[in-house]
């Protein structure tokens, strides 16, 4: 898998500029995304998350600033946008609604076919992608609409994986799934990062899911309100609460226990918290 | 008084090939029985494809059981002449906020249901405004729904149901597409309806939401496999996990503490405030509760 770096340099985007419907999409975003790392983007509805994702793979072009893939400006005149599209794969929210082919394998072949791969190569790429997402061979020739919700979603993700992106961008990949389906998707993303060296950028409304990322980006009204490691970002409880956001469960518990007079260090997850509590208990 | 009573109901969907020939059937609800007393707040859990939504659609005669009988407020849902009465008694709020709004003005949207029931004009107005009030959306009455957030749109959908004066409201994953703020808004509206005596049936994948209910059932392969208070169901989460579910975080933390030797008493705290109180008093005083 290719190692890539995507940089957003002082990027702004405005919807309907110059009209009374003018609305801010993104303002002055400076961000950098690399293969092998994971990023969580959080922010309430309308904070600019979707705009950001669309800027990342060239569906929108910035009104100001540049988007650079490995140093190349993707909106320069001579740049072939397909290069960006195949390097930064975008999985929309509820991607299963975008399945359209008669069979699973044809659906997954669609992406690589459009990138100009030969039919044999497409088939290879599609099979590999389906194997990665855990769809068994006996399902390849089935109608995708006969699969379960979780399976459909994994097929839709395979459709993007088949293009071999260096960075995979997903808009709420676990929304609407049951806890088991959600775990499968999250562990798939982990596998892609670890074994395929893929960069993962995930929009999430679940702070416990977001806390697993290397870097957390918090958006508010189109601007980057906070950015840093999950530990750093989620320390800003008051700030996040002001933005209508939350912190992971264990951190909320830590706060509550401190307010009840229990002297605890910063605890990030249930494991750390239970260890700290048991230490006090056994003292 | 049982508002909803399902007696041994079954429903299967036909499967078709590409030419449209029937190739088989998939059982979605399989000899399911349940009674829900009026005024209950019931949470329905189960993995995707377990039959939850198919079951829910039986509660207001969107589906009629192929076997067995569903009674809503004593009326058999298979009796077509009573359909309107059943639909009025049991309202539904669905998952996608964008698919449930029919008008370009919010108050007209809320009026759509009662208007179709033939509610006279003066009363119609009262119902629309009091419903919007209950979901905290009065100030938007004459606005267009297009600029609303997901949570606000869902509250409009709830108001539309309320304006029909239902005895029960079924929320079919009505919080699934919302952000945390929108989810809190819908849960607050839902609890308010419950306080007013309306029966609530809340289908969800969020265990924290389910733990706020009075009663939790788990549906698996079209059958009710667990049924009890949230404490009972989540207290036995090893069993619940078999059906693709996970216990709320508070229960998981409690288990870790218990495994580490801390004795927290019998009561299972489902939310963080309760658990924090339990742990703090235990660590300070050493008492069990």
Coordinates of C-alpha atoms in Angstrom, one line a residue:
Chain A
X1 CA 0.0 0.0 0.0
X2 CA 1.3 3.5 -0.9
X3 CA 2.2 5.8 2.0
X4 CA 0.8 9.2 1.4
X5 CA 0.4 12.5 3.1
X6 CA -2.6 14.8 2.6
X7 CA -2.3 18.4 3.8
X8 CA -5.0 21.0 4.0
X9 CA -3.2 24.4 4.0
X10 CA -5.3 27.3 5.4
X11 CA -8.4 25.9 3.6
X12 CA -11.7 27.7 3.7
X13 CA -15.0 26.9 2.0
X14 CA -18.1 29.0 1.8
X15 CA -21.5 27.8 0.5
X16 CA -23.4 30.1 -1.9
X17 CA -20.9 32.9 -1.6
X18 CA -22.2 36.4 -2.4
X19 CA -25.9 35.4 -1.9
X20 CA -28.2 35.8 1.1
X21 CA -27.8 32.0 1.6
X22 CA -24.1 32.4 2.2
X23 CA -23.0 29.9 4.9
X24 CA -19.6 29.1 6.2
X25 CA -18.4 25.5 5.5
X26 CA -14.9 25.5 6.7
X27 CA -12.7 28.4 7.9
X28 CA -8.9 28.4 7.8
X29 CA -8.3 24.7 8.3
X30 CA -4.7 23.6 8.7
X31 CA -4.6 19.9 8.9
X32 CA -2.3 17.1 7.9
X33 CA -3.3 13.4 7.5
X34 CA -0.9 10.5 6.9
X35 CA -1.0 6.8 6.2
X36 CA -0.8 4.5 9.2
X37 CA -2.3 7.0 11.6
X38 CA -5.9 7.3 12.8
X39 CA -7.9 10.5 13.2
X40 CA -11.3 11.1 14.7
X41 CA -13.3 14.2 13.6
X42 CA -16.0 15.3 16.1
X43 CA -18.4 18.2 16.2
X44 CA -22.2 18.5 16.3
X45 CA -24.4 18.6 13.2
X46 CA -23.5 21.6 11.0
X47 CA -20.0 22.1 12.5
X48 CA -18.4 21.4 9.1
X49 CA -17.5 17.8 9.3
X50 CA -19.0 16.8 6.0
X51 CA -17.5 19.8 4.2
X52 CA -14.1 18.9 5.6
X53 CA -14.4 15.3 4.3
X54 CA -15.5 16.5 0.8
X55 CA -12.6 18.9 0.7
X56 CA -10.3 16.0 1.5
X57 CA -11.0 14.1 -1.7
X58 CA -11.7 16.9 -4.0
X59 CA -15.5 16.8 -4.2
X60 CA -15.3 20.4 -3.1
X61 CA -12.5 22.8 -4.0
X62 CA -11.5 25.3 -1.4
X63 CA -12.4 29.0 -1.9
X64 CA -9.1 29.8 -0.2
X65 CA -6.0 27.8 0.6
X66 CA -4.6 24.6 -0.9
X67 CA -5.1 20.8 -0.7
X68 CA -1.8 19.0 -1.2
X69 CA -1.3 15.3 -1.8
X70 CA 2.3 14.4 -1.3
X71 CA 3.2 18.1 -1.9
X72 CA 1.2 18.4 -5.1
X73 CA -1.7 20.9 -5.3
X74 CA -4.7 18.8 -6.2
X75 CA -6.6 21.7 -7.7
X76 CA -3.7 22.9 -9.9
X77 CA -4.6 23.0 -13.6
X78 CA -2.6 20.0 -14.7
X79 CA -3.3 17.8 -11.7
X80 CA -5.3 14.6 -12.5
X81 CA -8.0 14.5 -9.8
X82 CA -8.3 10.8 -10.2
X83 CA -5.0 10.4 -8.4
X84 CA -6.5 12.1 -5.4
X85 CA -9.7 10.1 -5.6
X86 CA -7.8 6.8 -5.7
X87 CA -5.5 7.8 -2.9
X88 CA -8.1 9.2 -0.5
X89 CA -11.1 6.9 -0.4
X90 CA -14.3 8.4 0.9
X91 CA -17.1 6.3 2.5
X92 CA -20.2 8.3 3.0
X93 CA -22.7 8.0 5.9
X94 CA -25.0 4.9 5.4
X95 CA -22.9 3.9 2.4
X96 CA -25.1 0.8 1.9
X97 CA -27.7 3.0 0.3
X98 CA -25.3 3.5 -2.5
X99 CA -25.0 -0.1 -3.5
X100 CA -26.5 -0.5 -7.0
X101 CA -25.1 -3.5 -8.9
X102 CA -26.7 -6.9 -9.4
X103 CA -24.0 -8.8 -7.5
X104 CA -21.7 -8.1 -4.7
X105 CA -18.5 -8.6 -6.7
X106 CA -19.7 -6.3 -9.6
X107 CA -20.5 -3.6 -7.1
X108 CA -17.0 -3.7 -5.6
X109 CA -15.4 -3.8 -9.0
X110 CA -17.0 -0.5 -10.0
X111 CA -14.4 1.7 -8.3
X112 CA -11.3 0.1 -9.7
X113 CA -13.0 -0.2 -13.2
X114 CA -13.4 3.5 -13.2
X115 CA -9.7 4.0 -12.3
X116 CA -8.8 2.1 -15.5
X117 CA -7.8 -1.3 -14.1
X118 CA -8.3 -4.3 -16.4
X119 CA -11.2 -6.7 -15.7
X120 CA -8.8 -9.3 -14.2
X121 CA -7.2 -6.7 -12.0
X122 CA -10.5 -5.4 -10.9
X123 CA -11.6 -8.9 -9.9
X124 CA -8.4 -9.4 -7.9
X125 CA -8.8 -6.1 -6.1
X126 CA -12.4 -6.7 -5.4
X127 CA -11.8 -10.2 -4.0
X128 CA -9.0 -8.9 -1.8
X129 CA -11.2 -6.0 -0.5
X130 CA -14.1 -8.3 0.2
X131 CA -11.8 -10.7 2.1
X132 CA -10.5 -7.8 4.2
X133 CA -14.0 -6.8 5.2
X134 CA -14.9 -10.4 6.0
X135 CA -17.4 -11.2 3.3
X136 CA -17.2 -14.9 2.4
X137 CA -16.8 -16.1 -1.2
X138 CA -20.2 -17.6 -1.4
X139 CA -21.7 -14.1 -1.2
X140 CA -19.8 -12.7 -4.1
X141 CA -22.4 -13.5 -6.7
X142 CA -25.4 -12.7 -4.5
X143 CA -27.6 -9.7 -4.9
X144 CA -26.2 -7.2 -2.3
X145 CA -29.7 -6.2 -1.3
X146 CA -30.3 -9.7 0.2
X147 CA -27.5 -9.2 2.7
X148 CA -27.9 -8.0 6.3
X149 CA -27.4 -4.4 7.2
X150 CA -23.9 -4.9 8.6
X151 CA -22.9 -7.0 5.6
X152 CA -24.2 -4.4 3.1
X153 CA -22.2 -1.8 4.9
X154 CA -19.0 -3.9 4.7
X155 CA -19.6 -4.5 1.0
X156 CA -19.9 -0.7 0.5
X157 CA -16.7 -0.1 2.4
X158 CA -15.0 -2.9 0.2
X159 CA -16.1 -0.9 -2.8
X160 CA -13.8 1.9 -1.7
X161 CA -11.0 -0.3 -0.4
X162 CA -10.8 -2.0 -3.8
X163 CA -9.3 1.3 -5.1
X164 CA -6.4 0.8 -2.7
X165 CA -6.5 4.2 -1.0
X166 CA -3.6 5.3 1.2
X167 CA -6.1 7.1 3.5
X168 CA -9.6 6.0 4.1
X169 CA -12.1 8.6 5.2
X170 CA -15.4 7.5 6.7
X171 CA -18.4 9.5 7.8
X172 CA -19.9 7.8 10.8
X173 CA -19.1 4.3 9.8
X174 CA -20.9 2.7 12.8
X175 CA -24.1 4.7 12.7
X176 CA -27.2 2.6 12.9
X177 CA -25.4 -0.7 13.5
X178 CA -26.0 -3.0 16.5
X179 CA -23.1 -3.2 19.0
X180 CA -21.7 -6.3 17.4
X181 CA -21.8 -4.8 13.9
X182 CA -20.2 -1.7 15.3
X183 CA -17.4 -3.7 16.9
X184 CA -16.8 -5.5 13.6
X185 CA -16.4 -2.2 11.7
X186 CA -14.1 -0.7 14.3
X187 CA -11.9 -3.7 14.4
X188 CA -11.8 -3.7 10.6
X189 CA -10.5 -0.2 10.6
X190 CA -7.9 -1.2 13.1
X191 CA -6.8 -4.1 10.9
X192 CA -6.6 -1.8 7.9
X193 CA -4.3 0.5 9.7
X194 CA -2.1 -2.1 11.2
X195 CA -1.7 -4.6 8.3
X196 CA -2.4 -2.3 5.3
X197 CA -0.7 0.8 6.7
X198 CA -3.8 2.7 5.8
X199 CA -4.6 6.1 7.3
X200 CA -8.0 6.2 8.9
X201 CA -10.1 9.4 9.2
X202 CA -13.4 8.8 11.0
X203 CA -16.2 11.1 11.8
X204 CA -18.0 9.9 14.9
X205 CA -20.6 11.1 17.4
X206 CA -19.5 8.5 19.9
X207 CA -16.7 9.9 22.1
X208 CA -15.7 6.4 23.3
X209 CA -15.1 5.4 19.7
X210 CA -13.3 8.6 18.9
X211 CA -11.0 8.1 21.9
X212 CA -9.3 5.3 20.1
X213 CA -7.8 7.6 17.5
X214 CA -4.2 8.9 17.5
X215 CA -5.5 12.4 16.9
X216 CA -8.8 14.0 17.6
X217 CA -10.0 17.0 15.6
X218 CA -12.9 19.0 17.1
X219 CA -14.9 21.2 14.7
X220 CA -17.2 24.1 15.6
X221 CA -18.9 26.4 13.2
X222 CA -16.4 25.4 10.5
X223 CA -13.3 26.1 12.6
X224 CA -11.0 23.8 14.3
X225 CA -11.8 24.3 18.0
X226 CA -9.4 21.7 19.4
X227 CA -6.8 19.3 17.9
X228 CA -4.4 16.9 19.6
X229 CA -4.1 13.5 21.1
X230 CA -7.3 12.0 22.4
X231 CA -6.0 12.4 25.9
X232 CA -5.2 16.1 25.5
X233 CA -8.5 16.9 23.7
X234 CA -10.8 15.1 26.1
X235 CA -9.2 16.8 29.1
X236 CA -11.0 20.0 27.9
X237 CA -14.3 18.9 29.4
X238 CA -15.8 22.4 29.9
X239 CA -14.8 23.5 26.4
X240 CA -16.3 20.4 24.8
X241 CA -19.5 20.7 26.9
X242 CA -19.8 24.2 25.6
X243 CA -19.7 22.9 22.1
X244 CA -22.5 20.4 22.9
X245 CA -20.0 17.5 22.9
X246 CA -19.1 15.0 25.5
X247 CA -16.1 13.1 26.8
X248 CA -15.6 9.3 27.0
X249 CA -17.5 7.5 29.8
X250 CA -14.4 6.8 32.0
X251 CA -13.5 10.5 31.9
X252 CA -17.0 11.5 32.9
X253 CA -16.9 9.0 35.8
X254 CA -13.5 10.3 36.9
X255 CA -14.9 13.8 37.1
X256 CA -18.0 12.6 39.0
X257 CA -15.9 10.6 41.5
X258 CA -13.5 13.6 42.0
X259 CA -16.5 15.8 42.8
X260 CA -17.4 13.3 45.4
X261 CA -14.0 13.6 47.1
X262 CA -12.2 10.6 45.6
X263 CA -8.6 11.6 44.7
X264 CA -8.1 10.1 41.2
X265 CA -5.5 10.7 38.5
X266 CA -6.7 11.4 34.9
X267 CA -8.3 8.2 33.8
X268 CA -8.9 7.7 30.1
X269 CA -10.8 4.4 29.9
X270 CA -12.5 1.8 32.1
X271 CA -9.3 -0.1 32.6
X272 CA -7.3 2.8 33.9
X273 CA -10.2 3.9 36.1
X274 CA -10.8 0.5 37.6
X275 CA -7.1 0.1 38.3
X276 CA -6.9 3.5 40.0
X277 CA -10.1 2.8 42.1
X278 CA -8.9 -0.7 43.1
X279 CA -5.6 0.8 44.2
X280 CA -7.5 3.2 46.5
X281 CA -9.7 0.4 47.7
X282 CA -6.9 -1.8 48.7
X283 CA -5.0 0.9 50.5
Chain B
X1 CA -55.0 -2.8 31.4
X2 CA -52.9 -4.2 28.6
X3 CA -52.6 -1.6 25.8
X4 CA -50.8 -3.9 23.5
X5 CA -51.1 -7.7 23.4
X6 CA -49.4 -9.9 20.8
X7 CA -50.5 -13.5 20.9
X8 CA -48.2 -16.0 19.3
X9 CA -47.6 -13.8 16.2
X10 CA -45.5 -14.7 13.2
X11 CA -44.6 -12.9 10.0
X12 CA -42.3 -13.9 7.1
X13 CA -41.1 -12.0 4.1
X14 CA -41.0 -13.7 0.7
X15 CA -37.7 -13.7 -1.1
X16 CA -37.6 -13.2 -4.8
X17 CA -35.1 -14.0 -7.6
X18 CA -34.2 -11.5 -10.3
X19 CA -37.3 -12.4 -12.4
X20 CA -39.5 -11.8 -9.5
X21 CA -40.3 -15.4 -8.7
X22 CA -40.7 -16.4 -5.1
X23 CA -37.7 -18.4 -4.1
X24 CA -38.3 -18.7 -0.4
X25 CA -39.3 -17.0 2.8
X26 CA -37.5 -15.4 5.7
X27 CA -39.2 -15.5 9.1
X28 CA -38.9 -12.1 10.7
X29 CA -41.2 -12.6 13.7
X30 CA -41.5 -16.1 15.0
X31 CA -44.3 -17.0 17.4
X32 CA -43.8 -14.0 19.5
X33 CA -46.0 -13.1 22.5
X34 CA -45.9 -10.1 24.7
X35 CA -48.2 -7.8 26.6
X36 CA -47.5 -4.2 27.3
X37 CA -49.6 -2.5 30.1
X38 CA -50.7 1.0 29.4
X39 CA -48.2 3.7 30.5
X40 CA -45.1 1.4 30.2
X41 CA -41.8 2.7 28.9
X42 CA -40.5 -0.4 27.1
X43 CA -37.1 -0.6 25.3
X44 CA -36.7 -3.1 22.5
X45 CA -33.2 -4.4 21.8
X46 CA -31.8 -6.9 19.4
X47 CA -29.2 -7.1 16.6
X48 CA -29.8 -5.8 13.1
X49 CA -32.2 -8.2 11.4
X50 CA -33.6 -9.7 14.6
X51 CA -37.2 -8.7 13.8
X52 CA -37.5 -5.7 16.0
X53 CA -38.8 -3.4 13.3
X54 CA -41.1 -6.0 11.9
X55 CA -42.6 -6.5 15.3
X56 CA -43.0 -2.7 15.8
X57 CA -44.9 -2.4 12.5
X58 CA -47.5 -4.8 13.9
X59 CA -48.3 -2.4 16.7
X60 CA -50.1 0.0 14.5
X61 CA -51.3 -2.3 11.8
X62 CA -48.7 -1.4 9.2
X63 CA -48.3 -5.2 9.2
X64 CA -50.9 -7.7 10.1
X65 CA -49.6 -11.0 11.6
X66 CA -49.7 -14.0 9.3
X67 CA -50.3 -16.1 12.3
X68 CA -51.6 -15.1 15.8
X69 CA -53.3 -11.9 16.8
X70 CA -52.3 -8.4 17.9
X71 CA -54.7 -6.4 20.1
X72 CA -54.2 -2.7 20.5
X73 CA -56.4 -1.3 23.3
X74 CA -58.5 -4.4 23.0
X75 CA -59.0 -4.1 19.2
X76 CA -57.8 -6.9 16.8
X77 CA -55.5 -5.2 14.3
X78 CA -56.6 -7.6 11.5
X79 CA -60.1 -6.1 11.5
X80 CA -59.7 -3.6 8.7
X81 CA -62.6 -1.4 9.7
X82 CA -60.8 -0.4 12.9
X83 CA -57.5 0.5 11.2
X84 CA -57.9 4.3 11.6
X85 CA -58.6 3.9 15.3
X86 CA -55.5 1.8 15.7
X87 CA -53.3 4.2 13.8
X88 CA -54.6 7.0 15.9
X89 CA -53.9 5.1 19.1
X90 CA -50.4 4.1 18.2
X91 CA -48.1 6.6 16.5
X92 CA -44.8 5.9 15.0
X93 CA -41.6 7.8 14.7
X94 CA -39.0 6.4 12.3
X95 CA -35.3 6.6 11.9
X96 CA -34.6 9.1 9.2
X97 CA -35.6 12.7 10.2
X98 CA -35.7 13.7 6.5
X99 CA -38.2 11.1 5.4
X100 CA -41.0 12.1 7.8
X101 CA -41.7 15.7 7.0
X102 CA -44.4 16.3 4.3
X103 CA -45.1 20.0 4.5
X104 CA -43.1 23.2 3.8
X105 CA -44.3 24.8 7.0
X106 CA -43.8 23.2 10.4
X107 CA -47.3 23.8 11.8
X108 CA -48.9 22.4 8.6
X109 CA -46.7 19.3 9.0
X110 CA -47.9 18.8 12.5
X111 CA -51.5 19.3 11.4
X112 CA -51.3 16.7 8.7
X113 CA -52.2 13.7 10.9
X114 CA -55.1 15.2 12.9
X115 CA -56.5 16.9 9.7
X116 CA -56.7 13.5 8.1
X117 CA -58.6 12.2 11.1
X118 CA -61.1 14.9 10.5
X119 CA -60.4 17.0 13.6
X120 CA -62.4 20.3 13.3
X121 CA -60.4 23.5 12.7
X122 CA -60.5 25.1 16.1
X123 CA -59.4 22.0 17.9
X124 CA -56.8 21.3 15.2
X125 CA -55.0 24.5 16.1
X126 CA -55.0 23.7 19.8
X127 CA -53.6 20.3 19.2
X128 CA -50.9 21.6 16.8
X129 CA -49.7 24.2 19.3
X130 CA -49.9 22.1 22.4
X131 CA -48.0 19.3 20.6
X132 CA -45.3 21.7 19.4
X133 CA -45.1 23.1 23.0
X134 CA -44.6 19.6 24.4
X135 CA -41.5 19.0 22.2
X136 CA -40.2 22.5 22.8
X137 CA -40.6 23.6 19.2
X138 CA -43.4 26.3 19.5
X139 CA -41.2 29.1 18.3
X140 CA -40.6 27.4 15.0
X141 CA -44.3 26.9 14.2
X142 CA -44.4 29.1 11.1
X143 CA -40.9 28.3 9.9
X144 CA -39.8 26.0 7.1
X145 CA -38.5 22.6 8.3
X146 CA -35.6 22.6 5.9
X147 CA -33.2 24.5 8.2
X148 CA -33.8 22.3 11.3
X149 CA -31.2 20.0 12.9
X150 CA -31.9 16.3 12.9
X151 CA -33.0 16.4 16.5
X152 CA -35.4 19.2 15.8
X153 CA -36.8 17.4 12.8
X154 CA -37.4 14.3 14.9
X155 CA -39.2 16.5 17.5
X156 CA -41.5 17.8 14.7
X157 CA -42.2 14.2 13.8
X158 CA -43.1 13.5 17.4
X159 CA -45.3 16.5 17.6
X160 CA -47.1 15.3 14.4
X161 CA -47.8 12.0 16.2
X162 CA -48.9 13.7 19.4
X163 CA -51.4 15.9 17.6
X164 CA -53.3 12.7 16.9
X165 CA -53.6 12.1 20.7
X166 CA -52.1 8.6 20.7
X167 CA -52.1 6.2 23.6
X168 CA -48.8 4.8 22.5
X169 CA -45.8 6.0 20.5
X170 CA -43.3 3.6 18.9
X171 CA -39.9 5.0 18.3
X172 CA -38.2 2.8 15.6
X173 CA -34.5 3.7 16.1
X174 CA -35.6 7.3 16.1
X175 CA -32.3 8.4 17.6
X176 CA -29.9 6.4 15.4
X177 CA -29.1 9.2 12.9
X178 CA -28.8 12.0 15.5
X179 CA -25.7 13.5 17.1
X180 CA -25.5 13.4 20.9
X181 CA -27.3 16.7 21.3
X182 CA -30.1 15.6 19.0
X183 CA -30.3 12.3 20.9
X184 CA -30.7 14.0 24.2
X185 CA -33.4 16.2 22.8
X186 CA -35.4 13.3 21.5
X187 CA -34.9 11.3 24.7
X188 CA -36.1 14.3 26.8
X189 CA -39.3 14.6 24.6
X190 CA -39.8 10.8 24.9
X191 CA -39.6 10.9 28.6
X192 CA -42.0 13.8 28.8
X193 CA -44.6 11.8 26.9
X194 CA -44.1 8.9 29.2
X195 CA -44.7 11.2 32.2
X196 CA -47.9 12.2 30.7
X197 CA -49.0 8.6 30.7
X198 CA -48.4 7.7 27.0
X199 CA -47.0 4.2 26.5
X200 CA -43.5 4.3 24.9
X201 CA -42.0 1.6 22.8
X202 CA -38.4 2.6 22.1
X203 CA -36.3 0.5 19.7
X204 CA -32.7 1.3 20.0
X205 CA -29.1 0.1 19.7
X206 CA -28.0 2.4 22.5
X207 CA -27.8 0.6 25.8
X208 CA -27.6 3.8 27.8
X209 CA -31.0 4.8 26.4
X210 CA -32.5 1.4 27.1
X211 CA -31.3 1.6 30.7
X212 CA -33.7 4.5 31.2
X213 CA -36.7 2.4 30.4
X214 CA -38.9 0.6 32.9
X215 CA -38.7 -2.7 31.0
X216 CA -36.3 -4.1 28.4
X217 CA -37.0 -6.9 26.0
X218 CA -34.4 -8.5 23.7
X219 CA -35.7 -9.9 20.4
X220 CA -33.5 -12.5 18.6
X221 CA -34.5 -14.5 15.5
X222 CA -38.1 -13.1 15.9
X223 CA -38.6 -14.2 19.4
X224 CA -38.5 -12.5 22.8
X225 CA -35.4 -14.0 24.5
X226 CA -35.0 -11.7 27.5
X227 CA -37.6 -9.7 29.3
X228 CA -37.1 -7.7 32.5
X229 CA -36.1 -4.5 34.2
X230 CA -32.9 -2.9 32.8
X231 CA -31.2 -4.1 36.0
X232 CA -32.3 -7.7 35.4
X233 CA -31.4 -7.7 31.7
X234 CA -28.0 -5.9 31.9
X235 CA -27.1 -7.6 35.2
X236 CA -27.0 -10.7 33.2
X237 CA -25.1 -9.3 30.3
X238 CA -23.2 -12.5 29.5
X239 CA -26.6 -13.7 28.3
X240 CA -27.4 -10.4 26.5
X241 CA -24.1 -10.6 24.7
X242 CA -25.2 -13.8 23.0
X243 CA -27.7 -11.7 21.2
X244 CA -25.2 -9.2 19.9
X245 CA -25.6 -6.7 22.7
X246 CA -23.3 -5.0 25.1
X247 CA -23.9 -3.9 28.7
X248 CA -23.9 -0.1 29.4
X249 CA -20.4 1.2 30.3
X250 CA -21.5 1.6 33.9
X251 CA -22.2 -2.1 34.2
X252 CA -18.9 -3.0 32.6
X253 CA -16.9 -0.8 35.0
X254 CA -18.8 -2.3 37.9
X255 CA -17.8 -5.8 36.8
X256 CA -14.2 -4.8 36.5
X257 CA -14.2 -3.5 40.1
X258 CA -16.0 -6.5 41.3
X259 CA -13.4 -8.8 39.6
X260 CA -10.8 -6.8 41.3
X261 CA -12.3 -7.5 44.7
X262 CA -14.4 -4.5 45.4
X263 CA -17.8 -5.4 46.8
X264 CA -20.4 -2.9 45.7
X265 CA -23.6 -4.4 46.9
X266 CA -26.5 -6.0 45.0
X267 CA -28.0 -3.0 43.3
X268 CA -26.7 -2.6 39.7
X269 CA -26.2 1.0 38.9
X270 CA -27.0 1.7 35.2
X271 CA -25.9 5.3 34.9
X272 CA -22.8 7.0 35.8
X273 CA -24.2 9.3 38.5
X274 CA -25.6 6.4 40.4
X275 CA -22.5 4.3 40.1
X276 CA -20.2 7.2 41.1
X277 CA -22.4 7.6 44.2
X278 CA -22.1 3.9 45.0
X279 CA -18.3 3.8 44.5
X280 CA -17.7 7.0 46.4
X281 CA -19.7 6.0 49.5
X282 CA -18.1 2.5 49.4
X283 CA -14.5 3.9 49.2
X284 CA -15.1 6.5 51.9
X285 CA -17.2 4.6 54.4
X286 CA -16.5 1.0 53.4
X287 CA -20.2 0.2 53.6
X288 CA -21.7 -2.0 51.0
X289 CA -24.2 0.4 49.4

